[in-house]
Protein backbone atom coordinates (compact mmCIF):
# COMPACT_ATOMS: atom_id res chain seq x y z
CA UNK A 1 0.00 0.00 0.00
CA UNK A 2 1.50 3.34 -1.02
CA UNK A 3 1.81 5.91 1.74
CA UNK A 4 0.86 9.57 1.81
CA UNK A 5 2.79 11.50 -0.81
CA UNK A 6 3.78 15.13 -0.50
CA UNK A 7 5.66 17.54 -2.71
CA UNK A 8 7.87 19.40 -2.77
CA UNK A 9 10.02 18.10 0.08
CA UNK A 10 11.80 21.41 0.56
CA UNK A 11 10.99 24.98 -0.40
CA UNK A 12 12.82 28.23 0.20
CA UNK A 13 11.03 31.50 -0.58
CA UNK A 14 11.27 35.14 0.35
CA UNK A 15 8.68 36.79 2.54
CA UNK A 16 5.61 38.07 0.71
CA UNK A 17 6.00 35.40 -1.97
CA UNK A 18 3.45 32.65 -2.54
CA UNK A 19 3.92 28.92 -2.14
CA UNK A 20 1.80 25.82 -2.65
CA UNK A 21 2.09 22.31 -1.28
CA UNK A 22 0.53 19.18 -2.69
CA UNK A 23 -0.67 16.02 -0.94
CA UNK A 24 -1.91 12.69 -2.25
CA UNK A 25 -3.45 10.63 0.56
CA UNK A 26 -3.63 6.87 0.87
CA UNK A 27 -6.12 5.49 -1.63
CA UNK A 28 -9.60 5.23 -0.17
CA UNK A 29 -8.94 7.42 2.85
CA UNK A 30 -11.85 9.80 3.30
CA UNK A 31 -10.25 12.15 5.81
CA UNK A 32 -7.29 14.40 5.03
CA UNK A 33 -5.45 16.71 7.40
CA UNK A 34 -2.89 19.48 7.02
CA UNK A 35 -0.65 20.19 10.02
CA UNK A 36 1.95 22.85 10.68
CA UNK A 37 4.94 21.76 12.77
CA UNK A 38 7.24 24.49 14.01
CA UNK A 39 10.72 23.40 15.08
CA UNK A 40 10.69 21.90 18.55
CA UNK A 41 6.91 21.60 18.75
CA UNK A 42 4.26 19.05 17.97
CA UNK A 43 2.08 19.25 14.87
CA UNK A 44 -0.78 21.74 14.95
CA UNK A 45 -3.88 21.03 12.88
CA UNK A 46 -4.57 23.62 10.21
CA UNK A 47 -7.47 22.04 8.37
CA UNK A 48 -9.36 18.76 8.17
CA UNK A 49 -11.31 17.54 5.13
CA UNK A 50 -13.91 14.80 5.04
CA UNK A 51 -14.02 13.79 1.37
CA UNK A 52 -14.03 17.22 -0.30
CA UNK A 53 -15.78 19.11 2.51
CA UNK A 54 -14.08 21.09 5.29
CA UNK A 55 -14.70 19.67 8.77
CA UNK A 56 -12.43 21.92 10.83
CA UNK A 57 -10.43 24.96 9.74
CA UNK A 58 -10.61 26.88 13.00
CA UNK A 59 -6.82 27.20 13.27
CA UNK A 60 -6.17 28.09 9.64
CA UNK A 61 -5.00 31.72 9.23
CA UNK A 62 -7.52 32.42 6.52
CA UNK A 63 -6.11 35.81 5.60
CA UNK A 64 -3.09 34.11 4.05
CA UNK A 65 -3.65 30.35 4.02
CA UNK A 66 -6.06 28.46 1.80
CA UNK A 67 -6.61 24.79 1.09
CA UNK A 68 -8.75 22.74 -1.21
CA UNK A 69 -9.42 19.10 -1.84
CA UNK A 70 -10.89 18.66 -5.27
CA UNK A 71 -12.82 15.47 -5.98
CA UNK A 72 -12.12 14.28 -2.46
CA UNK A 73 -8.65 12.95 -3.26
CA UNK A 74 -5.58 15.20 -3.68
CA UNK A 75 -5.23 18.40 -1.74
CA UNK A 76 -3.25 21.62 -2.02
CA UNK A 77 -2.33 24.06 0.71
CA UNK A 78 -1.36 27.60 -0.31
CA UNK A 79 0.24 30.46 1.55
CA UNK A 80 -0.07 33.93 0.05
CA UNK A 81 1.76 36.06 1.07
CA UNK A 82 4.24 34.18 3.23
CA UNK A 83 5.64 35.58 6.47
CA UNK A 84 8.85 34.71 8.30
CA UNK A 85 6.85 32.91 11.01
CA UNK A 86 5.44 30.50 8.41
CA UNK A 87 8.80 28.71 8.36
CA UNK A 88 7.88 25.19 9.45
CA UNK A 89 7.27 21.66 8.25
CA UNK A 90 3.86 21.18 6.67
CA UNK A 91 2.58 17.67 7.19
CA UNK A 92 -0.27 15.99 5.40
CA UNK A 93 -2.03 13.01 6.96
CA UNK A 94 -4.96 10.82 6.05
CA UNK A 95 -7.22 8.37 7.81
CA UNK A 96 -9.92 6.00 6.62
CA UNK A 97 -12.95 7.55 8.30
CA UNK A 98 -14.63 10.41 10.06
CA UNK A 99 -13.94 9.52 13.68
CA UNK A 100 -10.36 10.58 14.35
CA UNK A 101 -10.52 9.01 17.74
CA UNK A 102 -10.71 5.48 16.40
CA UNK A 103 -8.69 5.89 13.27
CA UNK A 104 -4.94 5.98 13.08
CA UNK A 105 -3.57 8.88 11.07
CA UNK A 106 -0.98 8.15 8.41
CA UNK A 107 1.49 10.93 7.78
CA UNK A 108 3.44 11.96 4.71
CA UNK A 109 7.12 12.96 4.89
CA UNK A 110 6.26 16.67 5.06
CA UNK A 111 7.37 19.79 3.21
CA UNK A 112 10.02 21.84 4.94
CA UNK A 113 9.41 25.55 4.23
CA UNK A 114 11.94 28.26 4.91
CA UNK A 115 10.83 31.87 4.51
CA UNK A 116 13.68 34.39 4.24
CA UNK B 1 -3.28 25.48 23.20
CA UNK B 2 -1.77 22.03 23.06
CA UNK B 3 -3.40 19.37 25.18
CA UNK B 4 -0.59 16.94 25.92
CA UNK B 5 2.69 17.77 27.54
CA UNK B 6 5.47 15.21 27.37
CA UNK B 7 8.09 14.79 30.01
CA UNK B 8 11.07 14.80 29.83
CA UNK B 9 11.73 17.09 26.87
CA UNK B 10 14.87 15.12 26.08
CA UNK B 11 16.20 11.73 27.17
CA UNK B 12 19.53 10.07 26.46
CA UNK B 13 20.14 6.40 27.28
CA UNK B 14 22.47 3.54 26.39
CA UNK B 15 21.41 0.81 24.01
CA UNK B 16 19.71 -2.01 25.87
CA UNK B 17 18.28 0.24 28.60
CA UNK B 18 14.61 1.00 29.01
CA UNK B 19 13.19 4.42 28.12
CA UNK B 20 10.14 5.89 29.82
CA UNK B 21 8.30 8.96 28.58
CA UNK B 22 5.32 10.58 30.21
CA UNK B 23 2.40 12.57 28.88
CA UNK B 24 0.01 14.71 30.88
CA UNK B 25 -3.17 16.28 29.55
CA UNK B 26 -5.74 18.72 30.85
CA UNK B 27 -9.26 17.73 29.78
CA UNK B 28 -11.22 14.50 29.40
CA UNK B 29 -10.21 12.35 26.48
CA UNK B 30 -11.66 9.55 24.38
CA UNK B 31 -8.37 8.07 23.23
CA UNK B 32 -4.67 8.71 23.57
CA UNK B 33 -2.15 7.83 20.89
CA UNK B 34 1.63 7.77 20.73
CA UNK B 35 3.52 8.64 17.55
CA UNK B 36 7.22 8.51 16.63
CA UNK B 37 8.99 10.97 14.35
CA UNK B 38 12.44 10.33 13.00
CA UNK B 39 14.49 13.38 12.09
CA UNK B 40 13.22 14.99 8.91
CA UNK B 41 10.38 12.50 8.47
CA UNK B 42 6.66 12.28 9.05
CA UNK B 43 5.02 10.80 12.12
CA UNK B 44 4.41 7.09 12.51
CA UNK B 45 1.59 5.75 14.68
CA UNK B 46 2.80 3.47 17.46
CA UNK B 47 -0.14 2.63 19.68
CA UNK B 48 -3.63 3.78 20.66
CA UNK B 49 -5.14 3.34 24.10
CA UNK B 50 -8.80 4.01 24.80
CA UNK B 51 -9.98 5.91 27.85
CA UNK B 52 -11.44 2.73 29.39
CA UNK B 53 -8.14 0.84 29.05
CA UNK B 54 -5.31 0.98 31.58
CA UNK B 55 -2.45 -0.76 29.81
CA UNK B 56 -1.55 -1.89 26.32
CA UNK B 57 1.43 -3.70 24.81
CA UNK B 58 2.86 -3.81 21.32
CA UNK B 59 6.19 -5.55 20.86
CA UNK B 60 8.74 -3.68 22.97
CA UNK B 61 6.25 -0.91 23.72
CA UNK B 62 4.10 -0.66 26.84
CA UNK B 63 1.62 2.16 27.32
CA UNK B 64 -0.28 2.93 30.49
CA UNK B 65 -3.15 5.36 30.98
CA UNK B 66 -4.35 6.82 34.26
CA UNK B 67 -7.42 8.92 33.57
CA UNK B 68 -7.73 9.96 37.22
CA UNK B 69 -4.31 11.63 36.97
CA UNK B 70 -4.79 12.59 33.31
CA UNK B 71 -1.48 11.01 32.40
CA UNK B 72 0.02 8.31 30.22
CA UNK B 73 3.43 6.73 29.98
CA UNK B 74 5.26 5.05 27.11
CA UNK B 75 7.90 2.47 27.98
CA UNK B 76 10.33 1.20 25.36
CA UNK B 77 12.18 -1.87 26.60
CA UNK B 78 15.63 -3.00 25.47
CA UNK B 79 16.13 0.16 23.43
CA UNK B 80 18.05 0.17 20.16
CA UNK B 81 19.89 2.92 18.32
CA UNK B 82 17.07 2.84 15.76
CA UNK B 83 14.65 3.99 18.48
CA UNK B 84 16.32 7.41 18.39
CA UNK B 85 13.48 9.77 17.48
CA UNK B 86 10.96 12.23 18.90
CA UNK B 87 7.91 10.72 20.56
CA UNK B 88 4.58 12.55 20.72
CA UNK B 89 1.38 11.84 22.57
CA UNK B 90 -1.86 12.92 20.95
CA UNK B 91 -5.31 13.08 22.50
CA UNK B 92 -8.83 13.46 21.20
CA UNK B 93 -12.19 14.01 22.86
CA UNK B 94 -14.09 11.67 20.56
CA UNK B 95 -16.47 12.27 17.69
CA UNK B 96 -15.04 14.64 15.15
CA UNK B 97 -12.69 16.44 17.54
CA UNK B 98 -9.15 16.78 16.21
CA UNK B 99 -6.04 15.12 17.53
CA UNK B 100 -4.04 17.49 19.70
CA UNK B 101 -0.31 16.79 19.94
CA UNK B 102 2.14 17.59 22.71
CA UNK B 103 5.61 19.04 22.16
CA UNK B 104 7.29 15.66 22.23
CA UNK B 105 10.19 13.92 23.94
CA UNK B 106 13.46 13.65 22.04
CA UNK B 107 14.99 10.24 22.71
CA UNK B 108 18.62 9.50 21.92
CA UNK B 109 19.78 5.89 22.19
CA UNK B 110 23.56 5.63 22.21
CA UNK B 111 25.13 2.48 20.81
PDB file of C-alpha atoms in Angstrom:
ATOM      1  CA  UNK A   1       0.000   0.000   0.000  1.00  0.00           C
ATOM      2  CA  UNK A   2       1.497   3.340  -1.021  1.00  0.00           C
ATOM      3  CA  UNK A   3       1.810   5.914   1.735  1.00  0.00           C
ATOM      4  CA  UNK A   4       0.856   9.570   1.814  1.00  0.00           C
ATOM      5  CA  UNK A   5       2.789  11.496  -0.814  1.00  0.00           C
ATOM      6  CA  UNK A   6       3.784  15.129  -0.500  1.00  0.00           C
ATOM      7  CA  UNK A   7       5.659  17.541  -2.708  1.00  0.00           C
ATOM      8  CA  UNK A   8       7.871  19.401  -2.767  1.00  0.00           C
ATOM      9  CA  UNK A   9      10.025  18.101   0.084  1.00  0.00           C
ATOM     10  CA  UNK A  10      11.802  21.408   0.556  1.00  0.00           C
ATOM     11  CA  UNK A  11      10.991  24.985  -0.405  1.00  0.00           C
ATOM     12  CA  UNK A  12      12.819  28.234   0.196  1.00  0.00           C
ATOM     13  CA  UNK A  13      11.033  31.495  -0.579  1.00  0.00           C
ATOM     14  CA  UNK A  14      11.270  35.140   0.352  1.00  0.00           C
ATOM     15  CA  UNK A  15       8.677  36.788   2.541  1.00  0.00           C
ATOM     16  CA  UNK A  16       5.606  38.069   0.712  1.00  0.00           C
ATOM     17  CA  UNK A  17       6.003  35.401  -1.970  1.00  0.00           C
ATOM     18  CA  UNK A  18       3.450  32.653  -2.538  1.00  0.00           C
ATOM     19  CA  UNK A  19       3.920  28.918  -2.137  1.00  0.00           C
ATOM     20  CA  UNK A  20       1.800  25.823  -2.652  1.00  0.00           C
ATOM     21  CA  UNK A  21       2.091  22.313  -1.275  1.00  0.00           C
ATOM     22  CA  UNK A  22       0.530  19.180  -2.688  1.00  0.00           C
ATOM     23  CA  UNK A  23      -0.669  16.022  -0.940  1.00  0.00           C
ATOM     24  CA  UNK A  24      -1.914  12.689  -2.249  1.00  0.00           C
ATOM     25  CA  UNK A  25      -3.452  10.633   0.564  1.00  0.00           C
ATOM     26  CA  UNK A  26      -3.630   6.873   0.872  1.00  0.00           C
ATOM     27  CA  UNK A  27      -6.117   5.487  -1.628  1.00  0.00           C
ATOM     28  CA  UNK A  28      -9.602   5.227  -0.168  1.00  0.00           C
ATOM     29  CA  UNK A  29      -8.936   7.424   2.853  1.00  0.00           C
ATOM     30  CA  UNK A  30     -11.848   9.801   3.302  1.00  0.00           C
ATOM     31  CA  UNK A  31     -10.253  12.146   5.806  1.00  0.00           C
ATOM     32  CA  UNK A  32      -7.293  14.395   5.031  1.00  0.00           C
ATOM     33  CA  UNK A  33      -5.449  16.710   7.401  1.00  0.00           C
ATOM     34  CA  UNK A  34      -2.893  19.482   7.024  1.00  0.00           C
ATOM     35  CA  UNK A  35      -0.655  20.189  10.015  1.00  0.00           C
ATOM     36  CA  UNK A  36       1.954  22.851  10.680  1.00  0.00           C
ATOM     37  CA  UNK A  37       4.938  21.764  12.770  1.00  0.00           C
ATOM     38  CA  UNK A  38       7.242  24.494  14.006  1.00  0.00           C
ATOM     39  CA  UNK A  39      10.716  23.403  15.078  1.00  0.00           C
ATOM     40  CA  UNK A  40      10.692  21.897  18.552  1.00  0.00           C
ATOM     41  CA  UNK A  41       6.908  21.602  18.751  1.00  0.00           C
ATOM     42  CA  UNK A  42       4.262  19.048  17.975  1.00  0.00           C
ATOM     43  CA  UNK A  43       2.078  19.247  14.866  1.00  0.00           C
ATOM     44  CA  UNK A  44      -0.782  21.740  14.955  1.00  0.00           C
ATOM     45  CA  UNK A  45      -3.885  21.030  12.884  1.00  0.00           C
ATOM     46  CA  UNK A  46      -4.565  23.623  10.207  1.00  0.00           C
ATOM     47  CA  UNK A  47      -7.473  22.044   8.366  1.00  0.00           C
ATOM     48  CA  UNK A  48      -9.362  18.761   8.167  1.00  0.00           C
ATOM     49  CA  UNK A  49     -11.306  17.543   5.132  1.00  0.00           C
ATOM     50  CA  UNK A  50     -13.906  14.805   5.043  1.00  0.00           C
ATOM     51  CA  UNK A  51     -14.020  13.791   1.370  1.00  0.00           C
ATOM     52  CA  UNK A  52     -14.035  17.221  -0.295  1.00  0.00           C
ATOM     53  CA  UNK A  53     -15.776  19.113   2.512  1.00  0.00           C
ATOM     54  CA  UNK A  54     -14.082  21.085   5.294  1.00  0.00           C
ATOM     55  CA  UNK A  55     -14.700  19.667   8.773  1.00  0.00           C
ATOM     56  CA  UNK A  56     -12.429  21.925  10.829  1.00  0.00           C
ATOM     57  CA  UNK A  57     -10.435  24.962   9.738  1.00  0.00           C
ATOM     58  CA  UNK A  58     -10.610  26.877  12.996  1.00  0.00           C
ATOM     59  CA  UNK A  59      -6.821  27.197  13.274  1.00  0.00           C
ATOM     60  CA  UNK A  60      -6.170  28.089   9.639  1.00  0.00           C
ATOM     61  CA  UNK A  61      -4.997  31.720   9.230  1.00  0.00           C
ATOM     62  CA  UNK A  62      -7.517  32.416   6.522  1.00  0.00           C
ATOM     63  CA  UNK A  63      -6.112  35.815   5.596  1.00  0.00           C
ATOM     64  CA  UNK A  64      -3.087  34.107   4.050  1.00  0.00           C
ATOM     65  CA  UNK A  65      -3.654  30.349   4.023  1.00  0.00           C
ATOM     66  CA  UNK A  66      -6.064  28.464   1.795  1.00  0.00           C
ATOM     67  CA  UNK A  67      -6.609  24.792   1.088  1.00  0.00           C
ATOM     68  CA  UNK A  68      -8.748  22.735  -1.209  1.00  0.00           C
ATOM     69  CA  UNK A  69      -9.422  19.099  -1.844  1.00  0.00           C
ATOM     70  CA  UNK A  70     -10.885  18.664  -5.273  1.00  0.00           C
ATOM     71  CA  UNK A  71     -12.823  15.471  -5.981  1.00  0.00           C
ATOM     72  CA  UNK A  72     -12.117  14.285  -2.456  1.00  0.00           C
ATOM     73  CA  UNK A  73      -8.655  12.952  -3.265  1.00  0.00           C
ATOM     74  CA  UNK A  74      -5.581  15.197  -3.679  1.00  0.00           C
ATOM     75  CA  UNK A  75      -5.227  18.400  -1.738  1.00  0.00           C
ATOM     76  CA  UNK A  76      -3.246  21.618  -2.024  1.00  0.00           C
ATOM     77  CA  UNK A  77      -2.326  24.062   0.708  1.00  0.00           C
ATOM     78  CA  UNK A  78      -1.360  27.599  -0.309  1.00  0.00           C
ATOM     79  CA  UNK A  79       0.237  30.459   1.547  1.00  0.00           C
ATOM     80  CA  UNK A  80      -0.074  33.932   0.052  1.00  0.00           C
ATOM     81  CA  UNK A  81       1.760  36.055   1.067  1.00  0.00           C
ATOM     82  CA  UNK A  82       4.244  34.178   3.230  1.00  0.00           C
ATOM     83  CA  UNK A  83       5.638  35.584   6.468  1.00  0.00           C
ATOM     84  CA  UNK A  84       8.847  34.708   8.296  1.00  0.00           C
ATOM     85  CA  UNK A  85       6.852  32.910  11.007  1.00  0.00           C
ATOM     86  CA  UNK A  86       5.443  30.504   8.414  1.00  0.00           C
ATOM     87  CA  UNK A  87       8.801  28.706   8.359  1.00  0.00           C
ATOM     88  CA  UNK A  88       7.881  25.190   9.448  1.00  0.00           C
ATOM     89  CA  UNK A  89       7.273  21.663   8.253  1.00  0.00           C
ATOM     90  CA  UNK A  90       3.858  21.179   6.670  1.00  0.00           C
ATOM     91  CA  UNK A  91       2.577  17.669   7.194  1.00  0.00           C
ATOM     92  CA  UNK A  92      -0.268  15.993   5.398  1.00  0.00           C
ATOM     93  CA  UNK A  93      -2.030  13.010   6.955  1.00  0.00           C
ATOM     94  CA  UNK A  94      -4.964  10.819   6.050  1.00  0.00           C
ATOM     95  CA  UNK A  95      -7.218   8.367   7.813  1.00  0.00           C
ATOM     96  CA  UNK A  96      -9.921   5.996   6.622  1.00  0.00           C
ATOM     97  CA  UNK A  97     -12.954   7.554   8.301  1.00  0.00           C
ATOM     98  CA  UNK A  98     -14.627  10.414  10.063  1.00  0.00           C
ATOM     99  CA  UNK A  99     -13.941   9.519  13.682  1.00  0.00           C
ATOM    100  CA  UNK A 100     -10.360  10.584  14.353  1.00  0.00           C
ATOM    101  CA  UNK A 101     -10.524   9.007  17.739  1.00  0.00           C
ATOM    102  CA  UNK A 102     -10.709   5.482  16.401  1.00  0.00           C
ATOM    103  CA  UNK A 103      -8.693   5.888  13.270  1.00  0.00           C
ATOM    104  CA  UNK A 104      -4.939   5.984  13.085  1.00  0.00           C
ATOM    105  CA  UNK A 105      -3.574   8.881  11.066  1.00  0.00           C
ATOM    106  CA  UNK A 106      -0.976   8.153   8.408  1.00  0.00           C
ATOM    107  CA  UNK A 107       1.493  10.931   7.776  1.00  0.00           C
ATOM    108  CA  UNK A 108       3.436  11.958   4.714  1.00  0.00           C
ATOM    109  CA  UNK A 109       7.118  12.962   4.889  1.00  0.00           C
ATOM    110  CA  UNK A 110       6.257  16.667   5.056  1.00  0.00           C
ATOM    111  CA  UNK A 111       7.370  19.786   3.205  1.00  0.00           C
ATOM    112  CA  UNK A 112      10.019  21.838   4.941  1.00  0.00           C
ATOM    113  CA  UNK A 113       9.412  25.546   4.233  1.00  0.00           C
ATOM    114  CA  UNK A 114      11.945  28.258   4.912  1.00  0.00           C
ATOM    115  CA  UNK A 115      10.827  31.868   4.511  1.00  0.00           C
ATOM    116  CA  UNK A 116      13.679  34.391   4.244  1.00  0.00           C
TER     117      UNK A 116
ATOM    118  CA  UNK B   1      -3.276  25.481  23.195  1.00  0.00           C
ATOM    119  CA  UNK B   2      -1.772  22.026  23.057  1.00  0.00           C
ATOM    120  CA  UNK B   3      -3.396  19.372  25.183  1.00  0.00           C
ATOM    121  CA  UNK B   4      -0.590  16.944  25.915  1.00  0.00           C
ATOM    122  CA  UNK B   5       2.694  17.768  27.541  1.00  0.00           C
ATOM    123  CA  UNK B   6       5.472  15.207  27.371  1.00  0.00           C
ATOM    124  CA  UNK B   7       8.093  14.788  30.009  1.00  0.00           C
ATOM    125  CA  UNK B   8      11.065  14.800  29.834  1.00  0.00           C
ATOM    126  CA  UNK B   9      11.727  17.089  26.866  1.00  0.00           C
ATOM    127  CA  UNK B  10      14.870  15.119  26.080  1.00  0.00           C
ATOM    128  CA  UNK B  11      16.201  11.734  27.169  1.00  0.00           C
ATOM    129  CA  UNK B  12      19.534  10.072  26.461  1.00  0.00           C
ATOM    130  CA  UNK B  13      20.137   6.402  27.280  1.00  0.00           C
ATOM    131  CA  UNK B  14      22.468   3.544  26.394  1.00  0.00           C
ATOM    132  CA  UNK B  15      21.408   0.814  24.006  1.00  0.00           C
ATOM    133  CA  UNK B  16      19.713  -2.011  25.870  1.00  0.00           C
ATOM    134  CA  UNK B  17      18.281   0.236  28.597  1.00  0.00           C
ATOM    135  CA  UNK B  18      14.609   1.003  29.005  1.00  0.00           C
ATOM    136  CA  UNK B  19      13.186   4.416  28.122  1.00  0.00           C
ATOM    137  CA  UNK B  20      10.141   5.888  29.823  1.00  0.00           C
ATOM    138  CA  UNK B  21       8.304   8.960  28.578  1.00  0.00           C
ATOM    139  CA  UNK B  22       5.319  10.583  30.211  1.00  0.00           C
ATOM    140  CA  UNK B  23       2.400  12.574  28.881  1.00  0.00           C
ATOM    141  CA  UNK B  24       0.006  14.710  30.879  1.00  0.00           C
ATOM    142  CA  UNK B  25      -3.168  16.276  29.553  1.00  0.00           C
ATOM    143  CA  UNK B  26      -5.735  18.723  30.854  1.00  0.00           C
ATOM    144  CA  UNK B  27      -9.258  17.732  29.776  1.00  0.00           C
ATOM    145  CA  UNK B  28     -11.218  14.499  29.403  1.00  0.00           C
ATOM    146  CA  UNK B  29     -10.212  12.345  26.477  1.00  0.00           C
ATOM    147  CA  UNK B  30     -11.657   9.553  24.384  1.00  0.00           C
ATOM    148  CA  UNK B  31      -8.367   8.065  23.229  1.00  0.00           C
ATOM    149  CA  UNK B  32      -4.668   8.714  23.570  1.00  0.00           C
ATOM    150  CA  UNK B  33      -2.153   7.825  20.889  1.00  0.00           C
ATOM    151  CA  UNK B  34       1.628   7.771  20.731  1.00  0.00           C
ATOM    152  CA  UNK B  35       3.522   8.641  17.553  1.00  0.00           C
ATOM    153  CA  UNK B  36       7.218   8.513  16.628  1.00  0.00           C
ATOM    154  CA  UNK B  37       8.991  10.974  14.355  1.00  0.00           C
ATOM    155  CA  UNK B  38      12.440  10.325  12.998  1.00  0.00           C
ATOM    156  CA  UNK B  39      14.486  13.376  12.095  1.00  0.00           C
ATOM    157  CA  UNK B  40      13.219  14.992   8.906  1.00  0.00           C
ATOM    158  CA  UNK B  41      10.376  12.503   8.468  1.00  0.00           C
ATOM    159  CA  UNK B  42       6.656  12.284   9.049  1.00  0.00           C
ATOM    160  CA  UNK B  43       5.024  10.800  12.117  1.00  0.00           C
ATOM    161  CA  UNK B  44       4.412   7.090  12.510  1.00  0.00           C
ATOM    162  CA  UNK B  45       1.593   5.754  14.675  1.00  0.00           C
ATOM    163  CA  UNK B  46       2.801   3.471  17.463  1.00  0.00           C
ATOM    164  CA  UNK B  47      -0.141   2.627  19.678  1.00  0.00           C
ATOM    165  CA  UNK B  48      -3.633   3.782  20.656  1.00  0.00           C
ATOM    166  CA  UNK B  49      -5.138   3.344  24.098  1.00  0.00           C
ATOM    167  CA  UNK B  50      -8.804   4.013  24.803  1.00  0.00           C
ATOM    168  CA  UNK B  51      -9.977   5.912  27.854  1.00  0.00           C
ATOM    169  CA  UNK B  52     -11.435   2.731  29.385  1.00  0.00           C
ATOM    170  CA  UNK B  53      -8.138   0.839  29.049  1.00  0.00           C
ATOM    171  CA  UNK B  54      -5.314   0.984  31.576  1.00  0.00           C
ATOM    172  CA  UNK B  55      -2.455  -0.759  29.811  1.00  0.00           C
ATOM    173  CA  UNK B  56      -1.552  -1.894  26.322  1.00  0.00           C
ATOM    174  CA  UNK B  57       1.426  -3.697  24.809  1.00  0.00           C
ATOM    175  CA  UNK B  58       2.861  -3.805  21.316  1.00  0.00           C
ATOM    176  CA  UNK B  59       6.192  -5.551  20.865  1.00  0.00           C
ATOM    177  CA  UNK B  60       8.740  -3.680  22.974  1.00  0.00           C
ATOM    178  CA  UNK B  61       6.252  -0.909  23.723  1.00  0.00           C
ATOM    179  CA  UNK B  62       4.101  -0.657  26.838  1.00  0.00           C
ATOM    180  CA  UNK B  63       1.618   2.162  27.324  1.00  0.00           C
ATOM    181  CA  UNK B  64      -0.285   2.927  30.491  1.00  0.00           C
ATOM    182  CA  UNK B  65      -3.148   5.358  30.982  1.00  0.00           C
ATOM    183  CA  UNK B  66      -4.353   6.820  34.261  1.00  0.00           C
ATOM    184  CA  UNK B  67      -7.422   8.922  33.571  1.00  0.00           C
ATOM    185  CA  UNK B  68      -7.727   9.962  37.219  1.00  0.00           C
ATOM    186  CA  UNK B  69      -4.313  11.628  36.968  1.00  0.00           C
ATOM    187  CA  UNK B  70      -4.793  12.592  33.313  1.00  0.00           C
ATOM    188  CA  UNK B  71      -1.482  11.013  32.404  1.00  0.00           C
ATOM    189  CA  UNK B  72       0.020   8.314  30.223  1.00  0.00           C
ATOM    190  CA  UNK B  73       3.428   6.726  29.976  1.00  0.00           C
ATOM    191  CA  UNK B  74       5.264   5.051  27.106  1.00  0.00           C
ATOM    192  CA  UNK B  75       7.898   2.469  27.983  1.00  0.00           C
ATOM    193  CA  UNK B  76      10.328   1.200  25.362  1.00  0.00           C
ATOM    194  CA  UNK B  77      12.175  -1.868  26.605  1.00  0.00           C
ATOM    195  CA  UNK B  78      15.628  -3.003  25.469  1.00  0.00           C
ATOM    196  CA  UNK B  79      16.128   0.162  23.435  1.00  0.00           C
ATOM    197  CA  UNK B  80      18.046   0.172  20.161  1.00  0.00           C
ATOM    198  CA  UNK B  81      19.890   2.917  18.315  1.00  0.00           C
ATOM    199  CA  UNK B  82      17.066   2.837  15.760  1.00  0.00           C
ATOM    200  CA  UNK B  83      14.646   3.990  18.479  1.00  0.00           C
ATOM    201  CA  UNK B  84      16.323   7.409  18.391  1.00  0.00           C
ATOM    202  CA  UNK B  85      13.484   9.774  17.477  1.00  0.00           C
ATOM    203  CA  UNK B  86      10.962  12.231  18.903  1.00  0.00           C
ATOM    204  CA  UNK B  87       7.913  10.724  20.560  1.00  0.00           C
ATOM    205  CA  UNK B  88       4.579  12.550  20.723  1.00  0.00           C
ATOM    206  CA  UNK B  89       1.384  11.839  22.573  1.00  0.00           C
ATOM    207  CA  UNK B  90      -1.863  12.924  20.948  1.00  0.00           C
ATOM    208  CA  UNK B  91      -5.310  13.085  22.499  1.00  0.00           C
ATOM    209  CA  UNK B  92      -8.835  13.464  21.204  1.00  0.00           C
ATOM    210  CA  UNK B  93     -12.187  14.009  22.860  1.00  0.00           C
ATOM    211  CA  UNK B  94     -14.094  11.670  20.562  1.00  0.00           C
ATOM    212  CA  UNK B  95     -16.469  12.267  17.690  1.00  0.00           C
ATOM    213  CA  UNK B  96     -15.044  14.642  15.148  1.00  0.00           C
ATOM    214  CA  UNK B  97     -12.685  16.438  17.538  1.00  0.00           C
ATOM    215  CA  UNK B  98      -9.154  16.778  16.210  1.00  0.00           C
ATOM    216  CA  UNK B  99      -6.038  15.116  17.533  1.00  0.00           C
ATOM    217  CA  UNK B 100      -4.039  17.491  19.698  1.00  0.00           C
ATOM    218  CA  UNK B 101      -0.310  16.789  19.944  1.00  0.00           C
ATOM    219  CA  UNK B 102       2.137  17.593  22.711  1.00  0.00           C
ATOM    220  CA  UNK B 103       5.609  19.043  22.159  1.00  0.00           C
ATOM    221  CA  UNK B 104       7.289  15.660  22.234  1.00  0.00           C
ATOM    222  CA  UNK B 105      10.190  13.920  23.941  1.00  0.00           C
ATOM    223  CA  UNK B 106      13.463  13.655  22.035  1.00  0.00           C
ATOM    224  CA  UNK B 107      14.989  10.244  22.715  1.00  0.00           C
ATOM    225  CA  UNK B 108      18.620   9.499  21.924  1.00  0.00           C
ATOM    226  CA  UNK B 109      19.784   5.894  22.194  1.00  0.00           C
ATOM    227  CA  UNK B 110      23.561   5.633  22.210  1.00  0.00           C
ATOM    228  CA  UNK B 111      25.132   2.479  20.812  1.00  0.00           C
TER     229      UNK B 111
END
